[in-house]
Tab-separated table of C-alpha atoms in Angstrom:
chain	number	residue	atom	x	y	z
A	1	UNK	CA	0.175	0.003	0.059
A	2	UNK	CA	1.251	3.561	-1.128
A	3	UNK	CA	2.513	5.457	2.065
A	4	UNK	CA	1.929	8.754	2.282
A	5	UNK	CA	4.750	10.849	4.064
A	6	UNK	CA	3.525	13.106	6.912
A	7	UNK	CA	4.945	15.767	9.156
A	8	UNK	CA	4.235	13.272	12.038
A	9	UNK	CA	6.981	11.318	10.975
A	10	UNK	CA	9.715	14.035	11.716
A	11	UNK	CA	8.277	14.547	15.273
A	12	UNK	CA	8.512	10.704	15.898
A	13	UNK	CA	12.027	10.280	14.801
A	14	UNK	CA	12.994	13.263	17.033
A	15	UNK	CA	11.054	12.122	19.884
A	16	UNK	CA	13.089	8.728	19.666
A	17	UNK	CA	16.233	10.843	19.444
A	18	UNK	CA	15.644	12.310	22.622
A	19	UNK	CA	17.413	10.296	25.198
A	20	UNK	CA	14.813	12.035	27.784
A	21	UNK	CA	11.738	10.585	26.036
A	22	UNK	CA	8.543	10.017	27.646
A	23	UNK	CA	5.739	8.060	26.655
A	24	UNK	CA	3.811	9.382	23.608
A	25	UNK	CA	0.343	9.971	23.180
A	26	UNK	CA	-0.953	10.443	19.361
A	27	UNK	CA	-4.571	12.155	19.379
A	28	UNK	CA	-6.578	12.890	16.179
A	29	UNK	CA	-10.352	12.275	14.765
A	30	UNK	CA	-10.535	9.110	12.942
A	31	UNK	CA	-9.066	8.081	9.862
A	32	UNK	CA	-6.533	10.812	9.693
A	33	UNK	CA	-3.647	8.220	9.421
A	34	UNK	CA	-2.372	8.006	13.167
A	35	UNK	CA	-1.975	4.087	13.078
A	36	UNK	CA	-0.418	3.802	9.415
A	37	UNK	CA	2.213	6.649	10.527
A	38	UNK	CA	2.849	4.969	13.863
A	39	UNK	CA	3.303	1.550	12.293
A	40	UNK	CA	5.713	2.737	9.563
A	41	UNK	CA	7.864	4.028	12.024
A	42	UNK	CA	8.160	1.493	14.269
A	43	UNK	CA	9.056	-1.030	11.637
A	44	UNK	CA	11.757	1.097	10.440
A	45	UNK	CA	13.086	1.769	13.878
A	46	UNK	CA	12.432	-1.033	16.027
A	47	UNK	CA	13.345	-4.907	15.985
A	48	UNK	CA	10.660	-5.877	18.302
A	49	UNK	CA	6.676	-4.473	17.849
A	50	UNK	CA	4.136	-5.189	20.681
A	51	UNK	CA	0.795	-3.965	18.783
A	52	UNK	CA	-2.127	-3.823	20.817
A	53	UNK	CA	-5.656	-3.004	19.346
A	54	UNK	CA	-7.875	-2.560	22.215
A	55	UNK	CA	-11.167	-2.578	19.926
A	56	UNK	CA	-9.854	-6.069	17.861
A	57	UNK	CA	-8.301	-7.389	20.999
A	58	UNK	CA	-10.624	-6.793	23.781
A	59	UNK	CA	-8.785	-9.639	25.649
A	60	UNK	CA	-5.923	-7.233	26.680
A	61	UNK	CA	-7.823	-5.451	28.617
A	62	UNK	CA	-7.058	-7.680	31.663
A	63	UNK	CA	-3.365	-6.461	31.409
A	64	UNK	CA	-3.901	-4.448	34.228
A	65	UNK	CA	-5.459	-6.692	36.559
A	66	UNK	CA	-2.282	-6.819	38.786
A	67	UNK	CA	-1.400	-3.087	38.796
A	68	UNK	CA	0.023	-0.734	36.500
A	69	UNK	CA	3.621	-1.187	36.993
A	70	UNK	CA	5.652	-1.962	33.763
A	71	UNK	CA	6.993	-5.429	34.737
A	72	UNK	CA	3.262	-6.485	35.736
A	73	UNK	CA	1.497	-5.302	32.250
A	74	UNK	CA	4.615	-7.010	30.140
A	75	UNK	CA	4.369	-9.974	32.363
A	76	UNK	CA	0.299	-10.226	31.192
A	77	UNK	CA	0.901	-9.465	27.811
A	78	UNK	CA	3.436	-12.278	27.840
A	79	UNK	CA	0.733	-14.570	29.055
A	80	UNK	CA	-2.206	-13.694	26.649
A	81	UNK	CA	0.748	-13.933	23.796
A	82	UNK	CA	4.334	-15.953	24.452
A	83	UNK	CA	5.361	-14.821	21.202
A	84	UNK	CA	5.619	-11.051	21.941
A	85	UNK	CA	9.144	-10.574	22.720
A	86	UNK	CA	10.212	-7.917	25.214
A	87	UNK	CA	13.848	-6.653	24.734
A	88	UNK	CA	14.996	-3.404	26.742
A	89	UNK	CA	15.906	-0.413	24.151
A	90	UNK	CA	14.870	-2.415	21.217
A	91	UNK	CA	10.900	-2.692	21.965
A	92	UNK	CA	8.160	-0.648	21.067
A	93	UNK	CA	4.846	-1.061	22.610
A	94	UNK	CA	1.877	0.401	21.047
A	95	UNK	CA	-1.428	0.627	22.439
A	96	UNK	CA	-3.936	1.629	19.545
A	97	UNK	CA	-7.814	2.864	19.868
A	98	UNK	CA	-6.895	3.954	23.450
A	99	UNK	CA	-10.248	5.722	23.895
A	100	UNK	CA	-11.721	1.881	24.129
A	101	UNK	CA	-9.371	1.228	27.500
A	102	UNK	CA	-8.510	5.019	28.724
A	103	UNK	CA	-7.344	3.149	31.934
A	104	UNK	CA	-4.106	2.068	30.063
A	105	UNK	CA	-3.005	5.629	30.568
A	106	UNK	CA	-2.343	4.770	34.292
A	107	UNK	CA	0.555	2.788	33.433
A	108	UNK	CA	2.367	5.436	31.373
A	109	UNK	CA	3.868	7.027	34.758
A	110	UNK	CA	5.517	3.490	35.394
A	111	UNK	CA	6.711	2.943	31.700
A	112	UNK	CA	8.228	6.372	32.121
A	113	UNK	CA	10.019	5.557	35.402
A	114	UNK	CA	11.194	1.675	34.136
A	115	UNK	CA	12.609	3.460	30.770
A	116	UNK	CA	13.355	-0.222	29.126
A	117	UNK	CA	10.641	-0.063	26.645
A	118	UNK	CA	9.207	2.707	24.188
A	119	UNK	CA	5.287	3.299	24.281
A	120	UNK	CA	3.275	5.097	22.112
A	121	UNK	CA	-0.482	5.348	22.689
A	122	UNK	CA	-3.158	6.400	19.992
A	123	UNK	CA	-6.708	6.503	19.201
A	124	UNK	CA	-9.616	8.499	17.674
A	125	UNK	CA	-12.257	10.277	19.614
A	126	UNK	CA	-9.484	10.553	22.445
A	127	UNK	CA	-10.659	14.312	23.017
A	128	UNK	CA	-13.710	12.795	24.725
A	129	UNK	CA	-11.825	10.284	27.243
A	130	UNK	CA	-8.853	12.820	27.640
A	131	UNK	CA	-9.795	14.172	30.752
A	132	UNK	CA	-9.582	10.687	32.412
A	133	UNK	CA	-6.172	10.336	30.530
A	134	UNK	CA	-5.118	13.601	31.168
A	135	UNK	CA	-5.184	13.277	35.242
A	136	UNK	CA	-3.934	9.530	35.315
A	137	UNK	CA	-0.412	10.494	33.546
A	138	UNK	CA	0.580	14.309	33.966
A	139	UNK	CA	4.043	14.876	33.485
A	140	UNK	CA	4.656	11.492	32.370
A	141	UNK	CA	4.087	11.501	28.580
A	142	UNK	CA	4.287	13.585	25.509
A	143	UNK	CA	0.805	14.774	23.430
A	144	UNK	CA	0.860	15.528	19.459
A	145	UNK	CA	-2.054	16.058	18.134
A	146	UNK	CA	-2.484	14.646	14.202
A	147	UNK	CA	-5.054	16.184	11.937
A	148	UNK	CA	-5.660	15.011	8.230
A	149	UNK	CA	-3.061	15.698	5.377
A	150	UNK	CA	-2.587	19.691	4.786
A	151	UNK	CA	-2.015	21.095	1.720
A	152	UNK	CA	2.081	20.831	1.864
A	153	UNK	CA	1.594	17.005	2.850
A	154	UNK	CA	-0.768	17.169	-0.445
A	155	UNK	CA	1.676	18.307	-2.437
A	156	UNK	CA	4.390	15.705	-1.254
A	157	UNK	CA	1.635	12.747	-2.259
A	158	UNK	CA	1.532	14.529	-5.504
A	159	UNK	CA	5.243	14.011	-5.925
A	160	UNK	CA	6.522	17.772	-5.102
A	161	UNK	CA	9.278	17.978	-2.898
A	162	UNK	CA	10.330	20.481	-0.174
A	163	UNK	CA	12.104	23.026	-2.640
A	164	UNK	CA	9.036	23.633	-4.417
A	165	UNK	CA	7.654	24.676	-0.920
A	166	UNK	CA	10.461	26.901	-0.532
A	167	UNK	CA	9.984	28.267	-3.877
A	168	UNK	CA	6.175	29.547	-3.166
A	169	UNK	CA	7.402	30.826	0.417
A	170	UNK	CA	9.975	32.848	-1.591
A	171	UNK	CA	7.681	34.464	-4.031
A	172	UNK	CA	5.574	35.653	-0.985
A	173	UNK	CA	8.596	37.010	1.003
A	174	UNK	CA	9.699	38.931	-2.329
A	175	UNK	CA	6.023	39.949	-3.318
A	176	UNK	CA	7.015	38.752	-6.621
A	177	UNK	CA	3.751	37.441	-8.502
A	178	UNK	CA	3.865	34.089	-9.252
A	179	UNK	CA	4.540	33.151	-13.138
A	180	UNK	CA	1.596	31.592	-15.259
A	181	UNK	CA	2.683	28.510	-15.236
A	182	UNK	CA	3.198	28.116	-11.518
A	183	UNK	CA	0.156	29.764	-10.804
A	184	UNK	CA	-1.815	27.513	-13.033
A	185	UNK	CA	-0.012	24.548	-11.242
A	186	UNK	CA	-0.633	25.755	-7.666
A	187	UNK	CA	-4.238	26.657	-8.681
A	188	UNK	CA	-4.842	23.298	-10.205
A	189	UNK	CA	-3.442	21.207	-7.309
A	190	UNK	CA	-5.311	23.325	-4.518
A	191	UNK	CA	-8.731	22.703	-6.467
A	192	UNK	CA	-7.877	18.949	-6.296
A	193	UNK	CA	-7.152	19.393	-2.310
A	194	UNK	CA	-10.496	21.188	-1.921
A	195	UNK	CA	-12.199	18.517	-3.331
A	196	UNK	CA	-10.765	15.932	-1.818
A	197	UNK	CA	-9.972	17.006	1.432
A	198	UNK	CA	-6.642	15.572	3.457
A	199	UNK	CA	-8.267	12.035	4.572
A	200	UNK	CA	-5.364	9.562	3.861
A	201	UNK	CA	-7.861	6.975	2.424
A	202	UNK	CA	-9.350	9.426	-0.199
A	203	UNK	CA	-6.084	11.097	-1.169
A	204	UNK	CA	-4.053	7.727	-1.710
A	205	UNK	CA	-7.237	6.508	-4.069
A	206	UNK	CA	-6.841	9.641	-6.018
A	207	UNK	CA	-2.977	9.409	-6.589
A	208	UNK	CA	-3.484	5.679	-7.181
A	209	UNK	CA	-6.094	5.903	-9.911
A	210	UNK	CA	-5.082	9.475	-11.058
A	211	UNK	CA	-8.986	10.445	-11.128
A	212	UNK	CA	-11.716	11.639	-8.546
A	213	UNK	CA	-13.100	7.938	-9.068
A	214	UNK	CA	-14.297	6.436	-5.874
A	215	UNK	CA	-13.157	9.394	-3.812
A	216	UNK	CA	-16.797	10.425	-2.942
A	217	UNK	CA	-17.909	6.819	-1.961
A	218	UNK	CA	-14.921	6.730	0.329
A	219	UNK	CA	-15.663	10.237	1.982
A	220	UNK	CA	-19.237	9.494	2.276
A	221	UNK	CA	-17.784	6.360	4.181
A	222	UNK	CA	-15.992	8.458	6.135
A	223	UNK	CA	-19.331	10.415	7.314
A	224	UNK	CA	-21.085	7.347	8.043
A	225	UNK	CA	-18.390	6.386	10.365
A	226	UNK	CA	-18.322	9.491	11.990
A	227	UNK	CA	-21.983	9.438	12.719
A	228	UNK	CA	-21.504	6.020	14.133
A	229	UNK	CA	-19.048	7.516	16.530
A	230	UNK	CA	-21.555	9.992	17.576
A	231	UNK	CA	-24.110	7.007	18.146
A	232	UNK	CA	-21.295	5.065	20.123
A	233	UNK	CA	-19.548	7.798	22.057
A	234	UNK	CA	-21.438	10.367	22.827
A	235	UNK	CA	-22.542	9.308	26.402
A	236	UNK	CA	-24.942	11.151	28.520
A	237	UNK	CA	-25.685	14.166	25.803
A	238	UNK	CA	-28.657	13.561	23.325
A	239	UNK	CA	-27.163	11.993	20.298
A	240	UNK	CA	-29.812	13.266	17.855
A	241	UNK	CA	-28.751	17.009	19.015
A	242	UNK	CA	-25.148	16.247	17.658
A	243	UNK	CA	-26.203	14.562	14.724
A	244	UNK	CA	-28.614	17.898	13.897
A	245	UNK	CA	-25.842	20.095	14.572
A	246	UNK	CA	-22.907	17.932	12.461
A	247	UNK	CA	-25.843	18.088	9.512
A	248	UNK	CA	-26.369	21.872	9.532
A	249	UNK	CA	-22.857	22.977	9.176
A	250	UNK	CA	-22.988	22.899	5.218
A	251	UNK	CA	-26.378	24.677	4.692
A	252	UNK	CA	-25.101	27.306	7.504
A	253	UNK	CA	-21.698	27.770	6.096
A	254	UNK	CA	-23.256	28.547	2.598
A	255	UNK	CA	-25.402	31.500	3.945
A	256	UNK	CA	-23.502	35.234	3.766
A	257	UNK	CA	-23.864	34.991	7.622
A	258	UNK	CA	-21.953	31.986	8.312
A	259	UNK	CA	-22.563	32.406	12.383
A	260	UNK	CA	-23.737	29.362	13.380
A	261	UNK	CA	-27.364	29.726	14.590
A	262	UNK	CA	-28.617	27.108	17.178
A	263	UNK	CA	-32.338	28.372	16.198
A	264	UNK	CA	-31.907	27.007	12.624
A	265	UNK	CA	-30.879	23.556	14.128
A	266	UNK	CA	-34.685	22.564	14.706
A	267	UNK	CA	-37.380	24.551	15.998
A	268	UNK	CA	-37.200	25.553	19.529
A	269	UNK	CA	-33.756	25.126	19.880
A	270	UNK	CA	-31.751	27.012	22.801
A	271	UNK	CA	-28.124	27.656	23.001
A	272	UNK	CA	-27.787	26.006	26.483
A	273	UNK	CA	-29.086	22.953	25.205
A	274	UNK	CA	-26.928	22.374	22.504
A	275	UNK	CA	-23.688	24.125	23.951
A	276	UNK	CA	-22.469	20.442	25.320
A	277	UNK	CA	-23.313	19.238	21.681
A	278	UNK	CA	-20.896	21.791	19.932
A	279	UNK	CA	-18.295	21.167	22.600
A	280	UNK	CA	-18.599	17.482	22.072
A	281	UNK	CA	-17.848	17.478	18.166
A	282	UNK	CA	-14.796	19.939	18.789
A	283	UNK	CA	-13.364	17.557	21.471
A	284	UNK	CA	-13.892	14.743	18.850
A	285	UNK	CA	-11.519	16.510	16.416
A	286	UNK	CA	-14.510	16.837	13.594
A	287	UNK	CA	-14.983	20.493	13.802
A	288	UNK	CA	-12.951	23.786	14.031
A	289	UNK	CA	-14.724	26.530	16.109
A	290	UNK	CA	-13.905	30.153	15.296
A	291	UNK	CA	-15.058	32.590	17.735
A	292	UNK	CA	-16.545	36.064	17.905
A	293	UNK	CA	-13.897	38.601	19.187
A	294	UNK	CA	-15.408	41.248	21.631
A	295	UNK	CA	-12.832	43.950	20.147
A	296	UNK	CA	-10.062	43.410	17.507
A	297	UNK	CA	-7.064	43.758	19.606
A	298	UNK	CA	-4.429	41.755	21.650
A	299	UNK	CA	-4.487	39.429	23.766
A	300	UNK	CA	-7.378	37.359	21.643
A	301	UNK	CA	-7.958	34.835	24.597
A	302	UNK	CA	-10.347	36.040	27.017
A	303	UNK	CA	-11.466	38.587	24.320
A	304	UNK	CA	-13.781	36.528	22.681
A	305	UNK	CA	-17.880	35.738	22.879
A	306	UNK	CA	-17.944	31.948	24.032
A	307	UNK	CA	-21.455	32.156	22.532
A	308	UNK	CA	-20.994	33.384	18.883
A	309	UNK	CA	-19.059	31.353	16.298
A	310	UNK	CA	-18.479	30.036	13.107
A	311	UNK	CA	-18.395	26.317	13.056
A	312	UNK	CA	-16.031	24.795	10.151
A	313	UNK	CA	-15.483	21.306	9.187
A	314	UNK	CA	-11.884	20.363	10.358
A	315	UNK	CA	-11.396	18.336	6.777
A	316	UNK	CA	-12.651	19.963	3.862
A	317	UNK	CA	-13.573	16.765	2.251
A	318	UNK	CA	-16.131	16.351	4.908
A	319	UNK	CA	-17.762	19.468	3.924
A	320	UNK	CA	-17.836	18.488	0.360
A	321	UNK	CA	-19.240	14.866	1.029
A	322	UNK	CA	-22.071	16.590	2.440
A	323	UNK	CA	-23.180	18.868	-0.433
A	324	UNK	CA	-26.333	17.723	-2.550
A	325	UNK	CA	-25.824	15.518	-5.636
A	326	UNK	CA	-26.170	18.341	-8.298
A	327	UNK	CA	-23.381	20.426	-6.535
A	328	UNK	CA	-21.128	16.845	-5.927
A	329	UNK	CA	-21.583	16.286	-10.075
A	330	UNK	CA	-20.605	19.769	-10.955
A	331	UNK	CA	-17.862	20.232	-8.622
A	332	UNK	CA	-16.092	16.697	-9.764
A	333	UNK	CA	-16.866	16.839	-13.754
A	334	UNK	CA	-16.209	20.941	-13.823
A	335	UNK	CA	-14.556	22.137	-10.722
A	336	UNK	CA	-17.323	24.474	-10.384
A	337	UNK	CA	-17.837	25.693	-6.637
A	338	UNK	CA	-21.275	27.148	-7.289
A	339	UNK	CA	-23.037	28.786	-4.458
A	340	UNK	CA	-20.426	26.740	-1.969
A	341	UNK	CA	-17.825	28.817	-3.205
A	342	UNK	CA	-17.446	31.352	-0.478
A	343	UNK	CA	-17.917	28.390	1.925
A	344	UNK	CA	-15.455	26.112	0.774
A	345	UNK	CA	-12.677	28.537	0.374
A	346	UNK	CA	-13.467	29.808	4.133
A	347	UNK	CA	-13.719	26.669	5.527
A	348	UNK	CA	-10.432	25.540	4.072
A	349	UNK	CA	-8.592	28.581	5.134
A	350	UNK	CA	-9.958	28.161	8.731
A	351	UNK	CA	-8.406	24.807	8.314
A	352	UNK	CA	-5.116	25.781	7.118
A	353	UNK	CA	-4.615	28.333	9.804
A	354	UNK	CA	-5.995	25.376	12.468
A	355	UNK	CA	-3.443	22.872	11.226
A	356	UNK	CA	-0.843	25.460	11.218
A	357	UNK	CA	-1.662	26.202	15.432
A	358	UNK	CA	-3.785	29.342	15.076
A	359	UNK	CA	-6.846	29.551	17.279
A	360	UNK	CA	-9.782	30.998	15.107
A	361	UNK	CA	-11.177	34.256	15.732
A	362	UNK	CA	-13.531	36.658	13.604
A	363	UNK	CA	-15.223	39.787	14.302
A	364	UNK	CA	-18.288	41.357	13.123
A	365	UNK	CA	-19.472	44.607	14.693
A	366	UNK	CA	-23.273	44.708	15.592
A	367	UNK	CA	-23.940	48.328	14.672
A	368	UNK	CA	-22.169	48.156	11.323
A	369	UNK	CA	-21.300	46.366	8.284
A	370	UNK	CA	-17.862	45.813	9.586
A	371	UNK	CA	-16.717	42.283	9.481
A	372	UNK	CA	-13.608	40.168	9.189
A	373	UNK	CA	-13.064	36.476	8.850
A	374	UNK	CA	-9.961	35.333	10.436
A	375	UNK	CA	-7.016	37.256	12.679
A	376	UNK	CA	-3.785	35.831	13.296
A	377	UNK	CA	-1.198	37.613	15.379
A	378	UNK	CA	2.848	38.144	16.178
A	379	UNK	CA	4.084	38.965	19.768
A	380	UNK	CA	2.682	42.688	19.185
A	381	UNK	CA	0.655	42.959	16.177
A	382	UNK	CA	-3.136	41.675	15.238
A	383	UNK	CA	-3.391	40.794	11.331
A	384	UNK	CA	-6.409	40.342	9.804
A	385	UNK	CA	-7.138	38.125	7.169
A	386	UNK	CA	-9.877	38.105	4.701
A	387	UNK	CA	-11.152	35.491	2.374
A	388	UNK	CA	-12.547	36.727	-0.945
A	389	UNK	CA	-14.655	34.810	-3.223
A	390	UNK	CA	-14.365	37.897	-5.689
A	391	UNK	CA	-11.728	40.429	-6.241
A	392	UNK	CA	-14.139	43.049	-5.091
A	393	UNK	CA	-12.227	45.944	-2.685
A	394	UNK	CA	-11.937	44.898	0.955
A	395	UNK	CA	-14.116	47.717	2.591
A	396	UNK	CA	-13.968	46.056	6.307
A	397	UNK	CA	-10.010	45.439	5.909
A	398	UNK	CA	-9.079	48.748	5.100
A	399	UNK	CA	-11.429	50.095	7.832
A	400	UNK	CA	-9.543	47.979	10.437
A	401	UNK	CA	-6.014	49.182	9.036
A	402	UNK	CA	-6.850	53.184	9.069
A	403	UNK	CA	-8.830	53.543	11.574
A	404	UNK	CA	-7.174	54.607	14.607
A	405	UNK	CA	-9.696	52.864	16.955
A	406	UNK	CA	-7.707	49.453	16.054
A	407	UNK	CA	-4.212	50.507	17.277
A	408	UNK	CA	-2.792	46.996	17.125
A	409	UNK	CA	-3.538	46.494	12.902
A	410	UNK	CA	-1.112	47.824	10.836
A	411	UNK	CA	-1.607	45.742	8.068
A	412	UNK	CA	-4.144	43.338	6.702
A	413	UNK	CA	-3.723	39.871	4.515
A	414	UNK	CA	-6.167	39.195	1.647
A	415	UNK	CA	-6.412	35.320	0.004
A	416	UNK	CA	-8.263	35.469	-3.290
A	417	UNK	CA	-7.858	33.591	-6.673
A	418	UNK	CA	-5.649	36.181	-7.982
A	419	UNK	CA	-1.879	36.201	-7.677
A	420	UNK	CA	0.649	38.024	-5.322
A	421	UNK	CA	0.324	41.904	-4.705
A	422	UNK	CA	0.530	44.550	-2.093
A	423	UNK	CA	-1.477	47.952	-1.929
A	424	UNK	CA	-2.711	50.249	0.899
A	425	UNK	CA	-1.126	48.034	3.525
A	426	UNK	CA	-2.796	44.900	2.234
A	427	UNK	CA	-0.895	41.838	1.349
A	428	UNK	CA	-2.643	39.699	-1.310
A	429	UNK	CA	-2.057	36.004	-1.727
A	430	UNK	CA	-3.794	33.000	-3.768
A	431	UNK	CA	-5.491	30.877	-1.790
A	432	UNK	CA	-3.441	28.187	-1.630
A	433	UNK	CA	-0.627	30.071	0.250
A	434	UNK	CA	-2.734	29.849	3.533
A	435	UNK	CA	-0.792	27.113	4.530
A	436	UNK	CA	2.459	28.890	4.598
A	437	UNK	CA	1.074	31.917	6.319
A	438	UNK	CA	2.671	31.353	9.578
A	439	UNK	CA	6.265	30.726	8.221
A	440	UNK	CA	5.653	34.119	5.910
A	441	UNK	CA	4.823	36.019	9.273
A	442	UNK	CA	7.739	34.587	11.262
A	443	UNK	CA	10.031	35.583	8.115
């Protein structure tokens, strides 16, 4: 099976090279490639691999019967399967589907103290059970959150190397418009990425076949799997409400006012009844929440209204898979984004910023038309980011930059379907540059 290179590959190698490494917990939504990347790393770097999947082999839930010390757990694993070999400094133990048996996380402290074996835990839906895990092993583990492929990883999958990405960044830093060939190539690749999203199974199918054939079926199966997870793991909350919120995201994003309105989910719906449902989807890694700032100034934390937000899918492919049949056919046959154009580009920019590590914030003034899609920050500056479906003027962006009211804002960034440019303190970049914004700002 074709292996897709991921950023976690470098992280895992660095983790192994650290003599003080602690057990590692890899979190992330289902189907983002956690198990595949961990197993590839293990097979490349260890003589002995002890792989335990708590969903496929629930018998291993008995390994803590004699307590959580490393020697007791190793002994009990050996009793269940005598062929598993434990050699000091040459063995990695992988506990997969950790959400099915979060109790094993208590043992991470003891494996850390013992030090003979490397341990990696992973699982989807970990955000849901993570509070239990967190308290069990605080100070004795390292966390890594894995998401679906970003555009850079998609470019790697298409055969482009780091020099191609360095060239893109170089054009941005020099404010030099891309030449026609490069612009056309990047736009085409980015549109494919918009349609496919970054789920490894979808991208792999597209790479192997060279067409979109079968991609929609895989995306729809992923949606079905996510909905099954809601039924399986949403304990103590109204599963129907969570499903209703999930299903309402695409139609609400397609509107001009993309703020998520609970009242539109179902008649008589109230915020207090749905707040936990939205937090559940966020904890599960299925969505990104973009909060409305009280005022566009630093610091951002604590300066937002947690009752006003937009909801984006954490992977654009999930949004695409939930569009209606006509939009699907048009999208794949003609690459026409139709009425969803603004929603798709805004969702994918939000996704790119979240994958860079940014929190998502927007701003809308109640007493005027002033509205801004996203904000990113440096140590001392707040930078508004606008996503433009059309190449019209950016009235709100200009107001934020020029007005003395907004002292933390000195310039802005506009993402469009056009080329690189600079005018009136606004830096313009093509949509496909969104994944490079953090590096661009630091340069």
